[in-house]
């Protein structure tokens, strides 16, 4: 009986451990480790060439700055099939994350800021190989021209192709059907596919933080 209870407890701990892990994604402003006991975890599914994903980023980034260590963000690429070059630009993010993870979000912001370079008809007359070359050049310019060969080689590495597909499939398994799409501590927010403004983020996140922590955060931000 005791052995059965110990075994069941072990299974329960294992299930909790597995469910607490995020098998994919880029951690914003961290060292790759999230303490789920101390941090609210936002998962964001974004498409680098999606206008709504682009518009969702500034208010989300502002909210992250406001809450500091109380909120963690993990971004997953979710390349929408009806956006030209969504998969290629998403793959570039996985390549850069492997080469230099500190540059991943800088590249994501660059894709958002210069979306007209790759969004839909901008590359309509280019071959697939030419698009890959243009994305590689753009990527290396953002993270350092000396990385061009490494970035270009990343597009021939099956691991980066697989990582990009895993990210998309992970979103599909979680019920993601558009971008941007957000989860907080595993629970989906409504209105998937639409950007959230800063006020909405505050309305969602404030109740999840204790009054004492909110006051500490407000006081800290007053002096920043």
Coordinates of C-alpha atoms in Angstrom, one line a residue:
X1 CA 0.0 0.0 0.0
X2 CA 2.8 2.4 1.0
X3 CA 4.7 1.5 -2.1
X4 CA 1.6 2.2 -4.2
X5 CA 1.1 5.6 -2.7
X6 CA 4.8 6.5 -3.2
X7 CA 4.6 5.3 -6.8
X8 CA 1.4 7.4 -7.4
X9 CA 3.0 10.4 -5.9
X10 CA 6.0 10.0 -8.1
X11 CA 3.8 9.8 -11.2
X12 CA 1.9 12.9 -10.0
X13 CA 5.2 14.8 -9.6
X14 CA 6.3 13.7 -13.0
X15 CA 3.1 14.8 -14.6
X16 CA 3.3 18.2 -13.0
X17 CA 7.0 18.5 -14.1
X18 CA 6.2 17.6 -17.7
X19 CA 3.2 19.9 -17.9
X20 CA 5.2 22.8 -16.4
X21 CA 7.8 22.6 -19.2
X22 CA 7.6 24.7 -22.3
X23 CA 9.2 22.5 -25.1
X24 CA 9.7 25.3 -27.6
X25 CA 10.2 29.0 -27.9
X26 CA 12.4 32.0 -27.2
X27 CA 12.5 33.4 -23.6
X28 CA 12.4 37.2 -23.5
X29 CA 15.1 38.9 -21.4
X30 CA 16.1 35.8 -19.5
X31 CA 18.7 33.1 -19.2
X32 CA 16.5 30.3 -20.5
X33 CA 15.1 29.3 -17.1
X34 CA 11.6 30.2 -15.8
X35 CA 10.7 29.8 -12.2
X36 CA 7.0 29.0 -12.6
X37 CA 6.5 29.4 -8.8
X38 CA 7.4 33.1 -9.0
X39 CA 6.5 34.3 -12.4
X40 CA 3.4 34.6 -14.5
X41 CA 4.2 33.0 -17.9
X42 CA 2.9 34.5 -21.1
X43 CA 3.2 32.4 -24.2
X44 CA 2.9 34.4 -27.4
X45 CA 2.5 32.9 -30.9
X46 CA 3.7 35.4 -33.4
X47 CA 4.3 35.5 -37.2
X48 CA 7.2 37.8 -38.2
X49 CA 5.4 39.1 -41.3
X50 CA 1.9 39.4 -39.8
X51 CA 0.7 43.0 -39.3
X52 CA -1.3 42.0 -36.3
X53 CA 1.6 40.3 -34.7
X54 CA 3.7 43.4 -35.3
X55 CA 1.1 45.7 -33.7
X56 CA 0.8 43.4 -30.7
X57 CA 4.5 43.7 -29.8
X58 CA 4.9 47.3 -28.5
X59 CA 2.1 47.1 -25.9
X60 CA 3.2 43.7 -24.8
X61 CA 6.8 44.9 -24.4
X62 CA 5.6 47.9 -22.4
X63 CA 3.7 45.5 -20.1
X64 CA 6.7 43.3 -19.6
X65 CA 8.8 46.4 -18.7
X66 CA 6.1 47.4 -16.2
X67 CA 5.9 44.1 -14.4
X68 CA 9.6 43.2 -14.5
X69 CA 10.5 39.8 -13.0
X70 CA 6.9 39.1 -12.1
X71 CA 6.0 38.2 -15.7
X72 CA 8.0 36.0 -18.1
X73 CA 7.4 35.8 -21.9
X74 CA 8.1 32.9 -24.2
X75 CA 7.6 33.6 -27.9
X76 CA 6.8 30.9 -30.4
X77 CA 6.9 31.3 -34.1
X78 CA 3.6 30.6 -35.8
X79 CA 4.1 31.1 -39.5
X80 CA 0.7 31.6 -41.1
X81 CA 0.5 29.7 -44.4
X82 CA -1.3 32.5 -46.2
X83 CA 1.6 35.0 -45.4
X84 CA 4.4 34.7 -48.0
X85 CA 7.8 34.2 -46.4
X86 CA 6.3 33.6 -42.9
X87 CA 8.1 30.2 -42.6
X88 CA 11.4 31.5 -44.0
X89 CA 11.5 34.5 -41.6
X90 CA 10.4 32.2 -38.7
X91 CA 13.2 29.8 -39.6
X92 CA 15.7 32.8 -39.5
X93 CA 14.7 33.4 -35.9
X94 CA 15.4 29.8 -35.0
X95 CA 18.8 30.0 -36.8
X96 CA 19.7 33.2 -34.9
X97 CA 18.5 31.8 -31.6
X98 CA 20.9 28.9 -32.1
X99 CA 23.8 31.2 -33.1
X100 CA 23.3 34.0 -30.6
X101 CA 20.1 33.9 -28.5
X102 CA 20.7 37.5 -27.3
X103 CA 20.0 38.7 -30.9
X104 CA 16.7 36.8 -31.4
X105 CA 14.3 39.5 -30.3
X106 CA 16.4 42.2 -32.0
X107 CA 15.8 40.3 -35.3
X108 CA 12.1 39.8 -34.5
X109 CA 11.7 43.6 -34.0
X110 CA 13.6 44.2 -37.2
X111 CA 11.2 42.0 -39.1
X112 CA 8.3 43.9 -37.6
X113 CA 9.9 47.3 -38.3
X114 CA 10.7 46.5 -41.9
X115 CA 7.8 44.1 -42.7
X116 CA 7.3 45.6 -46.1
X117 CA 10.5 43.9 -47.3
X118 CA 9.1 40.4 -47.1
X119 CA 5.3 40.6 -46.5
X120 CA 3.3 39.0 -49.3
X121 CA 3.9 40.7 -52.7
X122 CA 7.2 42.3 -51.8
X123 CA 9.1 39.2 -53.0
X124 CA 6.5 37.9 -55.4
X125 CA 8.9 37.8 -58.4
X126 CA 11.7 36.2 -56.5
X127 CA 12.5 32.5 -56.5
X128 CA 12.5 30.6 -53.2
X129 CA 16.3 30.5 -53.2
X130 CA 16.5 34.2 -53.8
X131 CA 14.1 34.9 -50.9
X132 CA 16.2 32.8 -48.6
X133 CA 19.3 34.7 -49.7
X134 CA 17.5 38.0 -49.1
X135 CA 16.4 36.9 -45.6
X136 CA 19.9 35.7 -44.8
X137 CA 21.4 39.0 -45.9
X138 CA 18.8 41.0 -43.9
X139 CA 19.4 38.7 -40.9
X140 CA 23.1 39.0 -41.0
X141 CA 22.9 42.8 -41.3
X142 CA 20.9 42.9 -38.1
X143 CA 23.1 40.6 -36.0
X144 CA 26.4 41.4 -37.7
X145 CA 27.6 40.9 -41.2
X146 CA 30.3 38.4 -40.2
X147 CA 27.4 35.9 -39.5
X148 CA 26.2 35.7 -43.1
X149 CA 27.8 32.4 -43.8
X150 CA 26.5 30.9 -40.6
X151 CA 23.0 32.2 -41.2
X152 CA 23.0 30.9 -44.8
X153 CA 24.3 27.5 -43.6
X154 CA 21.4 27.5 -41.1
X155 CA 18.9 27.3 -44.0
X156 CA 20.5 24.0 -45.1
X157 CA 20.4 22.5 -41.6
X158 CA 17.4 20.2 -41.2
X159 CA 17.4 20.9 -37.4
X160 CA 16.3 24.5 -38.0
X161 CA 13.6 23.4 -40.4
X162 CA 12.4 20.9 -37.8
X163 CA 12.5 23.5 -35.0
X164 CA 10.3 25.8 -37.0
X165 CA 7.8 23.1 -37.8
X166 CA 7.8 22.0 -34.2
X167 CA 6.9 25.5 -33.1
X168 CA 4.0 25.7 -35.5
X169 CA 2.7 22.2 -34.6
X170 CA 3.1 23.0 -30.9
X171 CA 0.7 25.9 -31.5
X172 CA -1.7 23.8 -33.4
X173 CA -1.8 21.2 -30.5
X174 CA -2.6 24.0 -28.1
X175 CA -5.5 25.2 -30.3
X176 CA -3.8 28.2 -31.8
X177 CA -5.5 29.3 -35.0
X178 CA -4.1 32.7 -35.8
X179 CA -1.4 35.2 -34.8
X180 CA -1.0 36.8 -32.4
X181 CA -2.3 34.3 -29.9
X182 CA -1.6 34.4 -26.2
X183 CA -1.7 32.1 -23.2
X184 CA -1.2 33.0 -19.6
X185 CA 0.0 30.2 -17.4
X186 CA -1.4 27.8 -20.0
X187 CA -4.8 29.4 -20.3
X188 CA -5.7 30.9 -23.7
X189 CA -6.8 34.6 -23.9
X190 CA -9.9 35.3 -25.9
X191 CA -9.9 37.0 -29.3
X192 CA -7.0 35.0 -30.7
X193 CA -5.5 36.6 -33.8
X194 CA -6.0 40.2 -32.6
X195 CA -3.4 42.4 -30.9
X196 CA -4.0 43.5 -27.3
X197 CA -3.4 47.1 -26.2
X198 CA -1.5 48.1 -23.0
X199 CA -4.6 48.7 -21.0
X200 CA -5.9 45.2 -21.8
X201 CA -2.6 43.7 -20.6
X202 CA -2.9 45.6 -17.4
X203 CA -6.5 44.5 -16.9
X204 CA -5.5 40.9 -17.4
X205 CA -2.3 40.8 -15.4
X206 CA -3.0 43.1 -12.5
X207 CA -5.4 40.7 -10.8
X208 CA -2.8 37.9 -11.0
X209 CA -0.3 39.9 -8.9
X210 CA -0.7 40.4 -5.2
X211 CA -1.5 44.0 -4.0
X212 CA 1.9 44.1 -2.2
X213 CA 3.8 43.1 -5.4
X214 CA 1.7 45.6 -7.4
X215 CA 2.6 48.4 -5.0
X216 CA 6.3 47.5 -5.2
X217 CA 6.2 47.4 -8.9
X218 CA 4.4 50.8 -9.1
X219 CA 7.0 52.4 -6.7
X220 CA 9.9 50.9 -8.7
X221 CA 8.5 52.2 -12.0
X222 CA 8.0 55.7 -10.5
X223 CA 11.8 56.0 -10.1
X224 CA 12.7 54.6 -13.6

